[in-house]
mmCIF file of C-alpha atoms in Angstrom:
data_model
loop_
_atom_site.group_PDB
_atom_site.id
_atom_site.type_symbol
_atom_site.label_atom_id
_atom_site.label_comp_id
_atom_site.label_asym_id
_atom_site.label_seq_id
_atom_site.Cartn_x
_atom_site.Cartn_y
_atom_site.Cartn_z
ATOM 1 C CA UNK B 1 34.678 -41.993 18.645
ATOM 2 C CA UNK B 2 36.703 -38.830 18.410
ATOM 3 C CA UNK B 3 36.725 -38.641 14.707
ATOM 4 C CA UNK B 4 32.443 -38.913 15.150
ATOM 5 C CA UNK B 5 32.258 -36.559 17.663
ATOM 6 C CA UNK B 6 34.256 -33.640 15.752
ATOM 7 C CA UNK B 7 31.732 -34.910 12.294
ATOM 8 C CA UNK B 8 28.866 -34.187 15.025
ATOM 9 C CA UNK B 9 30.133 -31.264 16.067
ATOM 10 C CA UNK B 10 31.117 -29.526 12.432
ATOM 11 C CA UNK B 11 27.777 -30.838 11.586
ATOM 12 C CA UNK B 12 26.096 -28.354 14.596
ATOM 13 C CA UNK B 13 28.407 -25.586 13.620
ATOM 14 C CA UNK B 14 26.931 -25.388 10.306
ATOM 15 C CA UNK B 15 23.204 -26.024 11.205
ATOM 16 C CA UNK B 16 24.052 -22.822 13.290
ATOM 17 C CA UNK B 17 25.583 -20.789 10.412
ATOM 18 C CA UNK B 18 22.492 -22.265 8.479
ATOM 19 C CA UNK B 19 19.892 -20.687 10.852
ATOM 20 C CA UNK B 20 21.684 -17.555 11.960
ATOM 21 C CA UNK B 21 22.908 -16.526 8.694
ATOM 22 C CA UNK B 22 21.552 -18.102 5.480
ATOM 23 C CA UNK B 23 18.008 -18.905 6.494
ATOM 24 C CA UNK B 24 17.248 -15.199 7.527
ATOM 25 C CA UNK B 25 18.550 -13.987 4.621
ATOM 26 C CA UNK B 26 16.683 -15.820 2.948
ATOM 27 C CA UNK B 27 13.072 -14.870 4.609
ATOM 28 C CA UNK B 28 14.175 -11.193 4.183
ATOM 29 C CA UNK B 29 14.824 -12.118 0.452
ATOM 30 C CA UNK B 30 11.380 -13.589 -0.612
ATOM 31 C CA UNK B 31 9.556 -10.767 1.955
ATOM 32 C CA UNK B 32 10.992 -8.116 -0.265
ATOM 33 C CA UNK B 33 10.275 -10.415 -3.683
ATOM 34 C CA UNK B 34 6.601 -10.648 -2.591
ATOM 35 C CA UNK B 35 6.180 -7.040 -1.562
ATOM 36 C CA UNK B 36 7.233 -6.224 -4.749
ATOM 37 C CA UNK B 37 5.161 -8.423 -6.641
ATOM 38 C CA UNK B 38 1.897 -7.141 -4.806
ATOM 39 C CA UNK B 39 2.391 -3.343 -4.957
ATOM 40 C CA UNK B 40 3.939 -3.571 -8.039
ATOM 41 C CA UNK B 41 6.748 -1.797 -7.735
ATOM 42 C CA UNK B 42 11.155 -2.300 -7.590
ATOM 43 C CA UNK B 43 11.324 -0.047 -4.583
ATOM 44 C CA UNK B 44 11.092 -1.546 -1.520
ATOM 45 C CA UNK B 45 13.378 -1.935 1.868
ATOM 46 C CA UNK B 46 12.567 -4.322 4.283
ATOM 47 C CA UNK B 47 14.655 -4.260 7.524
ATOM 48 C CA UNK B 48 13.332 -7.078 9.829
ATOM 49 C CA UNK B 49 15.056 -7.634 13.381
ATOM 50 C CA UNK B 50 14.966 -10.875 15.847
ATOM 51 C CA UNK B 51 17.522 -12.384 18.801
ATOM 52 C CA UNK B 52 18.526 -14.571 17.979
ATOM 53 C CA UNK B 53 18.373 -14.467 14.567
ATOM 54 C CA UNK B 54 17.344 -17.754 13.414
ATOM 55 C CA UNK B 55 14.311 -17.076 15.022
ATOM 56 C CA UNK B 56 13.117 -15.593 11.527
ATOM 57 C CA UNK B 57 13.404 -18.977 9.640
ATOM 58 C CA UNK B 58 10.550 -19.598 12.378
ATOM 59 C CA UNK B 59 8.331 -16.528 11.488
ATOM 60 C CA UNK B 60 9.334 -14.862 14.387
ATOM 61 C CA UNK B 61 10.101 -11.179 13.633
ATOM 62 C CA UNK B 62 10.593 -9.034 17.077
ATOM 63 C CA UNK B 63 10.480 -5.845 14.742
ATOM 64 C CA UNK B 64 9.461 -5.643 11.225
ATOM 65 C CA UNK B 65 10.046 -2.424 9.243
ATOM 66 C CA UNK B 66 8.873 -2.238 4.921
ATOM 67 C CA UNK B 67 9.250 1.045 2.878
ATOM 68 C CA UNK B 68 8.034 0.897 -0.693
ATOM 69 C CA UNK B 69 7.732 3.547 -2.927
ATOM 70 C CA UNK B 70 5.500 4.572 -5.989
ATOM 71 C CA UNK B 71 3.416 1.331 -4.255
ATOM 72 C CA UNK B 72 0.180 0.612 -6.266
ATOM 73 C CA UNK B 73 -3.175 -0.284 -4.051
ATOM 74 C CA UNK B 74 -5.907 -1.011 -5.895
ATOM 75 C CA UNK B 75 -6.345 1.858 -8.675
ATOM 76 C CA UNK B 76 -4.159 4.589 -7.253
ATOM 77 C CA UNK B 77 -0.053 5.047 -6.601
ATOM 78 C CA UNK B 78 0.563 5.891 -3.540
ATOM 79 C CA UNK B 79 3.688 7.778 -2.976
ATOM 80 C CA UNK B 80 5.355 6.212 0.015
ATOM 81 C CA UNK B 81 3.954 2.930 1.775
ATOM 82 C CA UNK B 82 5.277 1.992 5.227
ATOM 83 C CA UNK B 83 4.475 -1.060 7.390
ATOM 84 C CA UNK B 84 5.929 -1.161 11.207
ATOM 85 C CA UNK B 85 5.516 -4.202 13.180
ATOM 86 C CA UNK B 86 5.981 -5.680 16.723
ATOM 87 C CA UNK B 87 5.900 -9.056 17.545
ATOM 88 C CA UNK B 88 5.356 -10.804 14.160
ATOM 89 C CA UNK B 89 5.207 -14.177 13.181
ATOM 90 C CA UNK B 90 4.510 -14.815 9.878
ATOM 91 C CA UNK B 91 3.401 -17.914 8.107
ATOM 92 C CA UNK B 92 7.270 -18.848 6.379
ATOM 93 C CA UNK B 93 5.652 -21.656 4.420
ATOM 94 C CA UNK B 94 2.966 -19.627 2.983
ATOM 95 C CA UNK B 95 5.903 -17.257 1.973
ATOM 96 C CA UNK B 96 8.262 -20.017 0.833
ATOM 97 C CA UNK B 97 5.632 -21.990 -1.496
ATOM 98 C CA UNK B 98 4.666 -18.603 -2.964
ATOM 99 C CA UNK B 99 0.779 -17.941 -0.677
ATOM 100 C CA UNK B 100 1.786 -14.424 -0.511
ATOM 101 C CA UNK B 101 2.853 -12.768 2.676
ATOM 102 C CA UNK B 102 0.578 -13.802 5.803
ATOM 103 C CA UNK B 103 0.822 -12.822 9.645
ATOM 104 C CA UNK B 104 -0.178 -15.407 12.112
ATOM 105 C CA UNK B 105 0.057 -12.850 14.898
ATOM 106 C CA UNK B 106 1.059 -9.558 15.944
ATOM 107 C CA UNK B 107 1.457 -7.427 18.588
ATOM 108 C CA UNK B 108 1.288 -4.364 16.549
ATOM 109 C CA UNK B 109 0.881 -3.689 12.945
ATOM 110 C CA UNK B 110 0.334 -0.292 11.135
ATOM 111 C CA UNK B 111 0.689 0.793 7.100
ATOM 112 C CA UNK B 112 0.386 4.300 6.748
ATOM 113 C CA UNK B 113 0.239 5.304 3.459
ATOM 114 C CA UNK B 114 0.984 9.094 1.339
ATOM 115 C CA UNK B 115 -0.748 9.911 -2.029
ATOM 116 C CA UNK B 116 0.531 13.020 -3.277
ATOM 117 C CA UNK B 117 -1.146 14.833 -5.713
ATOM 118 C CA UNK B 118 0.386 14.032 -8.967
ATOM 119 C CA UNK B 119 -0.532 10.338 -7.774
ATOM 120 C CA UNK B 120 -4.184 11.439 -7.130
ATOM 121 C CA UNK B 121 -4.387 13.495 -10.272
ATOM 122 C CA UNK B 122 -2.976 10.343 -12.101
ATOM 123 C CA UNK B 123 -5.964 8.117 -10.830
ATOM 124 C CA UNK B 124 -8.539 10.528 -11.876
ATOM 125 C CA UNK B 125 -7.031 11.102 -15.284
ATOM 126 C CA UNK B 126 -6.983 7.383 -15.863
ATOM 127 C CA UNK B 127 -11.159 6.934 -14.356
ATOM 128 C CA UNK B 128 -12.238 9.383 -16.408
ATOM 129 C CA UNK B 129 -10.535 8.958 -19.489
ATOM 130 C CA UNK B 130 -12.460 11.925 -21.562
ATOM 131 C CA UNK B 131 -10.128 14.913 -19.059
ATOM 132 C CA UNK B 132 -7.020 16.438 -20.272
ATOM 133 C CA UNK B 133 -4.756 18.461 -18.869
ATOM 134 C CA UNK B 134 -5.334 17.077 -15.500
ATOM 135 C CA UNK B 135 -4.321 19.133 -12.312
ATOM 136 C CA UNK B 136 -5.225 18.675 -8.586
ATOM 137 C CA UNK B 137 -4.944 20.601 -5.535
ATOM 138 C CA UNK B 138 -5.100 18.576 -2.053
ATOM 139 C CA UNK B 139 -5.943 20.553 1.202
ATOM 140 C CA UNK B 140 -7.594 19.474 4.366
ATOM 141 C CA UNK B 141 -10.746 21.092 3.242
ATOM 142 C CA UNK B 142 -11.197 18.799 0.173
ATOM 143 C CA UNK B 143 -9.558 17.525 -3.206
ATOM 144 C CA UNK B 144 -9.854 20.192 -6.339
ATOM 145 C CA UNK B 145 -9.706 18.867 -9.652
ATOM 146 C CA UNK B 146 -9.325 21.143 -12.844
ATOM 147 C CA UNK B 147 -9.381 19.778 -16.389
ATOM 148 C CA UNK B 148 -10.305 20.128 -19.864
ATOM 149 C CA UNK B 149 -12.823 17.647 -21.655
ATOM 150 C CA UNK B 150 -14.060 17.810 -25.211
ATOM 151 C CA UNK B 151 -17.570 17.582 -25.986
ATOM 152 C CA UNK B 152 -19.043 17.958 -28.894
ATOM 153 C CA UNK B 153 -16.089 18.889 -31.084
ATOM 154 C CA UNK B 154 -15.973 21.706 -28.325
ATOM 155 C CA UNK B 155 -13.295 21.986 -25.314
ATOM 156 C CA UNK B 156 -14.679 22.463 -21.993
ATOM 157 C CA UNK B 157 -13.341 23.633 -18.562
ATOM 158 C CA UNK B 158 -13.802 21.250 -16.057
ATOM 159 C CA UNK B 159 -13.661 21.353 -12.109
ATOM 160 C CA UNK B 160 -14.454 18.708 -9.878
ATOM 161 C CA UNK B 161 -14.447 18.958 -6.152
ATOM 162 C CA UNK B 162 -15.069 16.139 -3.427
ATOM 163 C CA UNK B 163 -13.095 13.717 -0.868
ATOM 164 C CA UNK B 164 -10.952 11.116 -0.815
ATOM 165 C CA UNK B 165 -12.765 8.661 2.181
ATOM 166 C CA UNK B 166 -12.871 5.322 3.414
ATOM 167 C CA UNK B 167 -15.955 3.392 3.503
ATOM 168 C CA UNK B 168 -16.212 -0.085 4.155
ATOM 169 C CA UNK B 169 -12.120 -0.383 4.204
ATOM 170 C CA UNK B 170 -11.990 1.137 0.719
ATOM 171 C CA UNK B 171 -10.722 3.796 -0.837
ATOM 172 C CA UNK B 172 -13.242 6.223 -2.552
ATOM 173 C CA UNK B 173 -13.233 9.455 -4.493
ATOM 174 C CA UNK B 174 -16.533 11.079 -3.682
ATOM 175 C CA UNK B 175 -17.659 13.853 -5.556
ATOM 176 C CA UNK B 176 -19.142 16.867 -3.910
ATOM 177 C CA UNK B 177 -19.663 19.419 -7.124
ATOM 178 C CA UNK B 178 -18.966 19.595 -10.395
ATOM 179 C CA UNK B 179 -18.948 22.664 -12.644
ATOM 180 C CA UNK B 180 -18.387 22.711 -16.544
ATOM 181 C CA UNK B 181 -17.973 26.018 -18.477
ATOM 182 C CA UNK B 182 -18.206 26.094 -22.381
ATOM 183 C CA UNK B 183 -20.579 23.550 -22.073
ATOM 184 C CA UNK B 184 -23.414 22.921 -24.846
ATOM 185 C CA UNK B 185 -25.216 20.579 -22.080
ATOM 186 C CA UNK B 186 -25.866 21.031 -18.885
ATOM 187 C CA UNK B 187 -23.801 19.710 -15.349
ATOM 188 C CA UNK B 188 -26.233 17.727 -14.281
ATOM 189 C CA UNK B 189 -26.444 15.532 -17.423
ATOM 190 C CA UNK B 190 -22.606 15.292 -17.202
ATOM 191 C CA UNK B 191 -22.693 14.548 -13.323
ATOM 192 C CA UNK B 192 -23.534 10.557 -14.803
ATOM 193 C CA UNK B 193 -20.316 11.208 -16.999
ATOM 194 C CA UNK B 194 -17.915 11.757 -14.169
ATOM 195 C CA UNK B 195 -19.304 11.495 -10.516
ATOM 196 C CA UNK B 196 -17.749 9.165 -7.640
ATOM 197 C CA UNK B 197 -15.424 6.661 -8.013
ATOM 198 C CA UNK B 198 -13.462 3.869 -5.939
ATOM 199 C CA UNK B 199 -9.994 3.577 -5.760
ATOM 200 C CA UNK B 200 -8.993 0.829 -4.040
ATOM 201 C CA UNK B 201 -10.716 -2.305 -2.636
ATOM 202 C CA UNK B 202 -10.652 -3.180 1.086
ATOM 203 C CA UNK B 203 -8.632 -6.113 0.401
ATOM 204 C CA UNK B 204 -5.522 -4.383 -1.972
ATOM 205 C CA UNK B 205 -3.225 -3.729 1.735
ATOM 206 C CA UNK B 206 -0.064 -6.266 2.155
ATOM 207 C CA UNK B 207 -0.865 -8.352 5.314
ATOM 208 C CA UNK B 208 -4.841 -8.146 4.689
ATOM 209 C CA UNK B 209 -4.862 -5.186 7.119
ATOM 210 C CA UNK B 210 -8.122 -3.115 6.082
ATOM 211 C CA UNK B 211 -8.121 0.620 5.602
ATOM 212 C CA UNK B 212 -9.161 2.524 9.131
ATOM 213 C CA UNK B 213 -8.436 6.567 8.621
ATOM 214 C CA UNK B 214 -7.940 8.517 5.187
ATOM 215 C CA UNK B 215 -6.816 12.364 6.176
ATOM 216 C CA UNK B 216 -6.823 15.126 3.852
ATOM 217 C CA UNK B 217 -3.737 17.353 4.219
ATOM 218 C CA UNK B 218 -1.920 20.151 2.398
ATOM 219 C CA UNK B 219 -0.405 19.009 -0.955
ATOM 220 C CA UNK B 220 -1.299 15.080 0.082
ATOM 221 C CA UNK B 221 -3.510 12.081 1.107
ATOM 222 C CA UNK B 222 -2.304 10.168 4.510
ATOM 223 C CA UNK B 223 -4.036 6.548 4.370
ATOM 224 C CA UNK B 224 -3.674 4.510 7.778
ATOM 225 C CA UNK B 225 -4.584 0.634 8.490
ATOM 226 C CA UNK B 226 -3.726 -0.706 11.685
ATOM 227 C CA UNK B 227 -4.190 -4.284 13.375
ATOM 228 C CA UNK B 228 -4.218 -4.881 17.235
ATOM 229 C CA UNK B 229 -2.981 -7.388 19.334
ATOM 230 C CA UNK B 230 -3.412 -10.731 18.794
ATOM 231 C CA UNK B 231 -2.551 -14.534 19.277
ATOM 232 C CA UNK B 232 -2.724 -17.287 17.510
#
């Protein structure tokens, strides 16, 4: 009896170990893994917080804190993507069979985002694949983009002004003006050329949040997507 009590007893003692060490690990692991795979980038730190802690092999996260850098959403890099969270649960077998990260419930979820202008002047370079020499200049009053394109065996200056907005949850570049110099045609034949663009989907954010706020600032792009309170 004594001898099947201590078994019994060992037995708990690692179940504990199990669910207050290992399986958290583990859920912190595959969080990282899968916020990797879907921005597409090695950078990432995820810090997630619970008491006791094998409340996390549950889903149960009381604070949930992801930093990933160089992140890719949709069509653009953005330079710093950060995801706070209160009151989490997430869906652990989605995780574990590979479903992708899902939350179940929160009581507070933001990702604010920062695209920087080498990361905005990347995206337009790669849309409009005729500019060279790409160079943009962020301020709260608008994006300016200066390039080069060649045109009839001729080079031509280039400048492109307009937004960066959110419409629909999506991320758009949205032309205001153009103006071409050393041009044989005119701008508003090459408006069709260049003109607005999207640069991210409404569904490219982890956690399906949608995009809520884009804000123009000097030198960058601050993207924010928040969820309220919820239950399950």
């Amino acid at each position: 009896m004594r001898k099947a009590l201590t078994i019994l007893g060992l037995f708990f003692i690692i179940l504990v170990v199990i669910a207050e060490f290992v399986l958290p690990g583990i859920v912190r692991g595959t969080l990282r893994t899968k916020a990797e795979g879907r921005l597409a980038t090695s950078d990432v730190t995820v810090t997630v917080d619970s008491a006791p802690a094998a409340l996390l092999a549950l889903g149960e996260a009381q604070a949930l804190h992801i930093v990933a850098h160089q992140a890719k959403v949709g069509d653009v890099t953005v330079q710093e993507l950060t995801l706070d969270g209160k009151g989490v649960r997430l869906d652990v077998p989605a995780l574990v069979h590979g479903e992708g990260i899902r939350v179940r419930r929160a009581d507070a979820l933001q990702i604010r985002g920062i695209i920087s202008e080498d990361n905005l002047r990347e995206a337009i370079a790669a849309k409009i694949d005729r500019l060279e020499d790409v160079a943009v200049k962020i301020s709260p009053d608008g994006v300016l983009a200066t390039a080069r394109v060649k045109l009839f065996g001729r080079k031509a200056d280039v400048e492109l002004e307009g937004d960066v907005v959110e419409d629909g949850g999506a991320l758009y570049f949205r032309m205001s003006r153009l103006n071409v110099r050393n041009a044989l045609i005119g701008t508003a034949k090459l408006s069709d050329m260049f003109g607005s663009f999207e640069l991210a989907p409404a569904n490219k954010l982890p956690f399906g949040l949608k995009l809520q706020s884009v804000t123009q600032k000097d030198g960058r792009i601050v993207l924010v997507a928040e969820r309220r309170k919820d239950k399950d």
